Amino acid sequence: MSIERRDIDDGAQAGAMALLARAAAADGRADSRLRGAIDDFYLSDHARLDDRTRLAMGRVLDDLALGVEAALRGHAARLLAARAVPHLADALGRESPATRDRLIGSGLMRDPDLMRELFGRVRQDLLADALPSEAPEDPDRASLLPRLVGAADGVVAAGAMALLSAESRRRIPLPPGQPLSTELPAELHHRLVWWVAAVLRERFGDGAPDALAQLDRALSEAALRSIAAHDEGERLEAVALRLAAALDPQADEFAGLLVEALADRRLALFIALLAHAMGIDYDDAREIVLDPGADRLWLLLRALELDRQSIARIGLALSEADPARDIDRFADGLDVIAAIDPVLARQALAPLLLHRDYRAALVALGRGR
């Protein structure tokens, strides 16, 4: 085969230019990989994600992106078909696997509020799954949540049933690409919906202006429909808070209810009971419970006047479920924890009662120093 210069046609030259472009881009990719490797190397062990959390976060991000996309694509495509724009309806109706990658590549998914919520959700679910299942002291007695479903108090019974339903929704995933409830707080749900709508719009960036105007209108209407249908009160965390408020345990019931919630692997209810009793946000209580260091958790339990035995049972259950926790350190410090005066513990936790935005501003100023 001849390889003289005159045999190189326009197609070969175009291929050569593409090769040169890819080679030039490879420098950028290599630099990006190097920066990522440097960042990863200097991460402290306590900041590095374990494999379970990383995999679970990947699944959650996929489910959210594809679920919201499915809802928006489906409704917008129906609107476009009804408005006699069948070519756009057909194109929009085809699923693309690149939505999550585009959201991540754009930096939108690095939103601190969204990632705080998703990391909290993922770690809560992983910890709940790993909690040890204790044999009941009375084998003839139903476990906590089924017992509450049968409570004489209708508000408690309805709240317990709602929590069972919310846990089922969280733990039984829909088939990939099916519309789903994001279970996000309303503001975060709104952001995600508009981000996904923008990604869908971006795929048609070179279309005719009239067609793009129709597409923008259909996507906007689909997004507003998704936003209007979202009820953050159906989130597992919100349902658990309502049940905790309905239970409103008295001082002599509180410790036993906390211990039983963990034994029944109802971590959301355990967190909600703490949040309700202390008068703090669910997110703050969750962050305290999920922290492997657990210093704030011991203060919180003493602020609520839990006794040594109850704290020991809670600490043991959490330590068995989370390998990042130092059970020996907890055992050695149990007497010190139990000796903390509840008044001093409440004073130490007082900043948690401040408005979240105010606290965020104080933390930001601290970073600046």
XYZ file of C-alpha atoms in Angstrom:
369
model
C 0.000 0.000 0.000
C 1.426 3.375 -0.982
C 1.897 5.938 1.757
C 3.190 8.792 -0.369
C 2.001 12.279 0.445
C -0.278 12.487 -2.589
C -2.280 9.480 -1.295
C -3.434 11.290 1.846
C -6.982 12.433 1.105
C -9.156 14.938 2.928
C -10.650 12.239 5.142
C -7.234 11.168 6.353
C -6.260 14.753 7.039
C -9.453 15.267 9.044
C -8.659 12.106 11.012
C -5.153 13.363 11.670
C -6.516 16.666 12.980
C -8.901 14.778 15.265
C -5.994 12.684 16.542
C -3.971 15.822 17.241
C -6.927 17.332 19.104
C -7.339 14.219 21.221
C -3.640 14.175 21.995
C -3.767 17.819 23.070
C -6.763 17.109 25.275
C -4.919 14.167 26.831
C -2.509 16.623 28.458
C -5.422 18.241 30.220
C -6.828 14.877 31.292
C -3.441 13.785 32.619
C -3.162 17.008 34.599
C -6.664 16.504 35.989
C -5.839 12.923 37.021
C -2.654 14.113 38.701
C -4.490 16.799 40.668
C -7.085 14.250 41.726
C -4.381 11.807 42.836
C -2.633 14.553 44.835
C -5.891 15.543 46.539
C -6.628 11.904 47.370
C -3.107 11.273 48.721
C -3.281 14.157 51.164
C -6.762 13.326 52.449
C -6.676 12.262 56.074
C -8.058 8.806 56.821
C -11.101 10.175 58.641
C -12.051 12.297 55.591
C -11.636 9.518 53.007
C -14.800 7.736 51.898
C -14.969 4.016 52.493
C -15.943 1.772 49.591
C -19.481 1.119 50.861
C -20.251 4.825 51.128
C -18.722 5.584 47.731
C -20.746 2.853 46.014
C -23.951 3.838 47.802
C -23.470 7.492 46.857
C -22.978 6.495 43.232
C -26.238 4.555 43.274
C -28.129 7.405 44.908
C -26.812 9.966 42.410
C -27.718 7.668 39.502
C -31.219 7.066 40.862
C -31.861 10.761 41.468
C -30.543 11.954 38.095
C -32.247 9.240 36.047
C -35.487 9.388 38.026
C -35.890 13.151 37.674
C -34.855 12.929 34.034
C -37.473 10.232 33.350
C -40.219 12.394 34.848
C -39.186 15.501 32.913
C -38.606 13.694 29.614
C -41.909 11.860 29.802
C -44.083 14.881 30.484
C -42.217 17.262 28.166
C -42.333 14.712 25.320
C -46.115 14.359 25.752
C -46.501 18.135 25.618
C -44.383 18.402 22.475
C -46.278 15.585 20.754
C -49.578 17.296 21.559
C -48.205 20.570 20.171
C -47.283 18.971 16.832
C -43.520 18.909 17.370
C -43.074 15.135 16.927
C -39.367 15.184 16.023
C -38.499 16.909 19.301
C -40.880 14.670 21.233
C -39.216 11.558 19.794
C -35.705 12.841 20.458
C -36.571 13.910 24.005
C -38.251 10.593 24.706
C -34.991 8.690 24.266
C -33.093 8.117 27.494
C -29.478 9.226 27.745
C -27.089 7.731 30.301
C -25.004 10.897 30.393
C -27.208 12.977 32.700
C -25.389 12.200 35.932
C -21.979 12.556 34.264
C -22.951 15.962 32.892
C -24.270 17.138 36.268
C -21.067 16.022 37.984
C -18.809 17.367 35.229
C -20.478 20.766 35.419
C -19.791 20.989 39.156
C -23.485 21.373 39.992
C -23.538 18.195 42.087
C -20.813 19.623 44.320
C -23.475 21.822 45.891
C -22.663 21.648 49.647
C -26.304 21.579 50.766
C -27.199 18.755 48.397
C -24.112 16.695 49.215
C -24.594 17.167 52.956
C -28.128 15.801 52.622
C -27.131 12.876 50.407
C -24.103 11.878 52.472
C -26.271 12.049 55.582
C -28.937 9.887 53.964
C -26.469 7.305 52.671
C -24.548 7.011 55.936
C -27.778 6.809 57.914
C -29.046 3.940 55.745
C -25.730 2.066 55.887
C -25.518 2.415 59.659
C -29.133 1.327 60.102
C -28.511 -1.785 58.001
C -25.454 -2.685 60.090
C -27.049 -2.251 63.521
C -27.030 -5.479 65.535
C -30.400 -7.166 65.877
C -30.991 -7.856 69.562
C -33.198 -10.656 70.786
C -36.199 -9.110 72.588
C -36.311 -9.426 76.359
C -39.903 -10.628 75.996
C -40.160 -12.927 72.938
C -43.958 -12.647 72.990
C -43.808 -8.864 72.629
C -43.911 -7.338 69.130
C -40.984 -5.199 68.024
C -41.226 -1.431 68.363
C -42.755 -0.172 65.129
C -45.335 -2.941 64.626
C -46.355 -2.393 68.248
C -46.794 1.329 67.650
C -48.910 0.619 64.559
C -51.364 -1.099 66.896
C -51.303 1.699 69.504
C -54.605 2.940 70.920
C -53.516 6.518 70.146
C -54.588 7.035 66.524
C -51.976 9.724 65.879
C -49.171 7.431 67.045
C -50.576 4.482 65.056
C -50.855 6.574 61.877
C -47.359 7.957 62.368
C -45.897 4.475 62.822
C -47.643 3.213 59.689
C -46.377 6.235 57.750
C -42.824 5.502 58.922
C -43.093 1.887 57.765
C -44.246 3.098 54.348
C -41.492 5.723 54.127
C -38.822 3.146 54.991
C -40.166 0.829 52.278
C -39.993 3.607 49.670
C -36.420 4.399 50.668
C -35.201 0.806 50.654
C -37.028 -0.750 47.698
C -35.666 1.003 44.587
C -37.749 1.461 41.473
C -36.495 0.064 38.149
C -33.779 2.284 36.598
C -35.104 5.268 34.683
C -38.520 5.289 36.356
C -39.842 8.555 37.817
C -39.335 8.572 41.571
C -39.647 10.774 44.608
C -36.276 12.350 45.302
C -37.049 12.465 49.061
C -35.123 15.729 49.171
C -36.022 18.883 51.065
C -38.108 21.109 48.809
C -35.364 23.638 48.009
C -32.901 20.892 47.010
C -35.544 19.103 44.948
C -36.232 22.353 43.078
C -32.538 22.861 42.310
C -32.085 19.302 41.047
C -35.157 19.491 38.805
C -33.966 22.684 37.113
C -30.423 21.300 36.723
C -31.729 18.176 34.976
C -34.017 20.296 32.785
C -30.974 22.355 31.753
C -29.022 19.187 30.880
C -31.917 17.983 28.706
C -32.089 21.378 26.989
C -28.341 21.358 26.378
C -28.647 18.287 24.117
C -30.559 20.399 21.589
C -28.302 23.433 21.695
C -27.954 23.727 17.887
C -31.635 23.374 17.025
C -33.811 25.857 15.199
C -34.875 28.827 17.349
C -38.607 28.110 16.996
C -38.143 24.468 17.985
C -35.949 25.412 20.935
C -38.577 27.856 22.154
C -41.117 25.019 22.127
C -38.639 22.774 23.943
C -37.913 25.422 26.591
C -41.620 25.858 27.212
C -42.257 22.108 27.510
C -39.290 21.512 29.834
C -40.262 24.458 32.033
C -43.817 23.178 32.347
C -42.569 19.672 33.147
C -40.189 21.052 35.787
C -42.901 23.157 37.426
C -45.181 20.113 37.453
C -42.502 18.065 39.246
C -41.918 20.845 41.752
C -45.641 21.236 42.462
C -46.048 17.485 43.002
C -43.148 17.223 45.449
C -44.136 16.871 49.098
C -41.151 17.058 51.422
C -43.449 15.986 54.251
C -43.341 12.447 52.833
C -39.591 12.148 53.374
C -38.505 9.425 55.783
C -36.865 12.001 58.028
C -39.957 14.220 58.191
C -42.213 11.239 58.893
C -39.885 10.076 61.703
C -40.003 13.555 63.271
C -43.803 13.528 63.237
C -43.873 10.149 64.948
C -41.378 11.350 67.570
C -43.585 14.373 68.246
C -46.680 12.148 68.510
C -44.910 9.843 70.960
C -43.479 12.753 72.987
C -42.042 10.318 75.559
C -41.894 11.256 79.213
C -38.589 11.257 81.096
C -39.059 7.728 82.419
C -39.887 6.394 78.915
C -37.286 8.191 76.844
C -34.140 6.120 77.404
C -35.954 2.822 76.903
C -37.520 4.064 73.679
C -34.142 5.145 72.309
C -32.555 1.791 73.116
C -35.485 -0.099 71.604
C -35.412 2.017 68.429
C -31.775 1.000 67.862
C -32.481 -2.635 68.720
C -35.273 -2.552 66.115
C -32.887 -0.933 63.592
C -35.114 2.144 63.342
C -32.247 4.613 63.178
C -34.415 7.368 61.674
C -36.736 7.184 64.676
C -33.769 7.153 67.078
C -32.424 10.346 65.483
C -35.867 11.951 65.383
C -36.434 11.240 69.083
C -33.142 12.959 69.934
C -33.939 15.934 67.694
C -37.429 16.328 69.155
C -36.259 16.053 72.751
C -33.399 18.509 72.291
C -35.320 20.933 70.056
C -32.800 20.785 67.188
C -33.098 20.068 63.469
C -33.167 16.464 62.295
C -30.104 17.164 60.112
C -28.104 18.332 63.125
C -29.121 15.332 65.209
C -28.258 13.005 62.321
C -24.833 14.578 61.943
C -24.164 14.054 65.653
C -25.288 10.411 65.580
C -23.285 9.584 62.438
C -20.045 11.168 63.698
C -17.722 8.233 64.568
C -15.971 10.361 67.192
C -19.315 10.587 69.018
C -18.191 13.225 71.562
C -21.219 15.395 70.809
C -23.500 12.359 71.003
C -22.394 11.600 74.556
C -22.989 15.224 75.499
C -26.418 15.086 73.869
C -27.374 11.930 75.753
C -26.233 13.423 79.063
C -28.011 16.692 78.269
C -31.154 14.555 78.015
C -30.192 12.896 81.335
C -29.694 9.356 80.083
C -28.182 6.996 82.646
C -24.938 5.052 82.335
C -26.581 1.769 81.342
C -28.608 3.306 78.535
C -25.584 5.176 77.164
C -23.579 1.934 77.304
C -26.209 0.038 75.295
C -26.457 2.808 72.697
C -22.675 3.145 72.381
C -22.211 -0.607 72.044
C -24.874 -0.909 69.319
C -23.392 1.955 67.290
C -19.832 0.635 67.738
C -20.820 -2.826 66.514
C -22.459 -1.282 63.446
C -19.670 1.151 62.533
C -16.074 -0.107 62.326
C -14.822 3.497 62.350
C -15.833 3.822 66.007
C -13.317 3.048 68.744
C -15.199 0.749 71.114
C -12.256 0.490 73.536
C -12.041 4.270 73.818
C -15.778 4.395 74.471
C -15.583 1.694 77.156
C -12.652 3.419 78.867
C -14.470 6.761 78.879
C -17.932 5.539 79.872
C -17.582 6.526 83.528
C -16.418 10.000 82.507
C -19.370 10.358 80.118
C -21.870 9.255 82.759
C -20.403 11.757 85.243
C -21.034 14.789 83.015
C -23.538 17.164 84.575
C -26.635 17.506 82.307
C -26.669 21.280 82.790
C -23.071 21.583 81.583
C -23.844 19.274 78.657
C -26.770 21.470 77.619
C -24.594 24.568 77.843
C -21.953 22.918 75.634
C -24.589 22.063 73.030
C -26.224 25.505 73.085
C -24.764 26.527 69.681
C -26.905 23.808 68.062
C -29.980 25.789 69.044
C -28.853 28.796 67.017
C -30.324 29.473 63.588
C -28.634 27.275 60.961
C -27.635 30.214 58.709
C -26.157 32.054 61.686
C -24.099 29.001 62.621
C -22.987 28.590 59.007
C -21.810 32.210 58.990
C -19.818 31.647 62.207
C -18.186 28.529 60.731
C -17.331 30.431 57.526
C -15.686 33.194 59.546
C -13.727 30.568 61.439
C -12.414 29.138 58.173
C -11.269 32.623 57.206
C -9.043 32.826 60.284
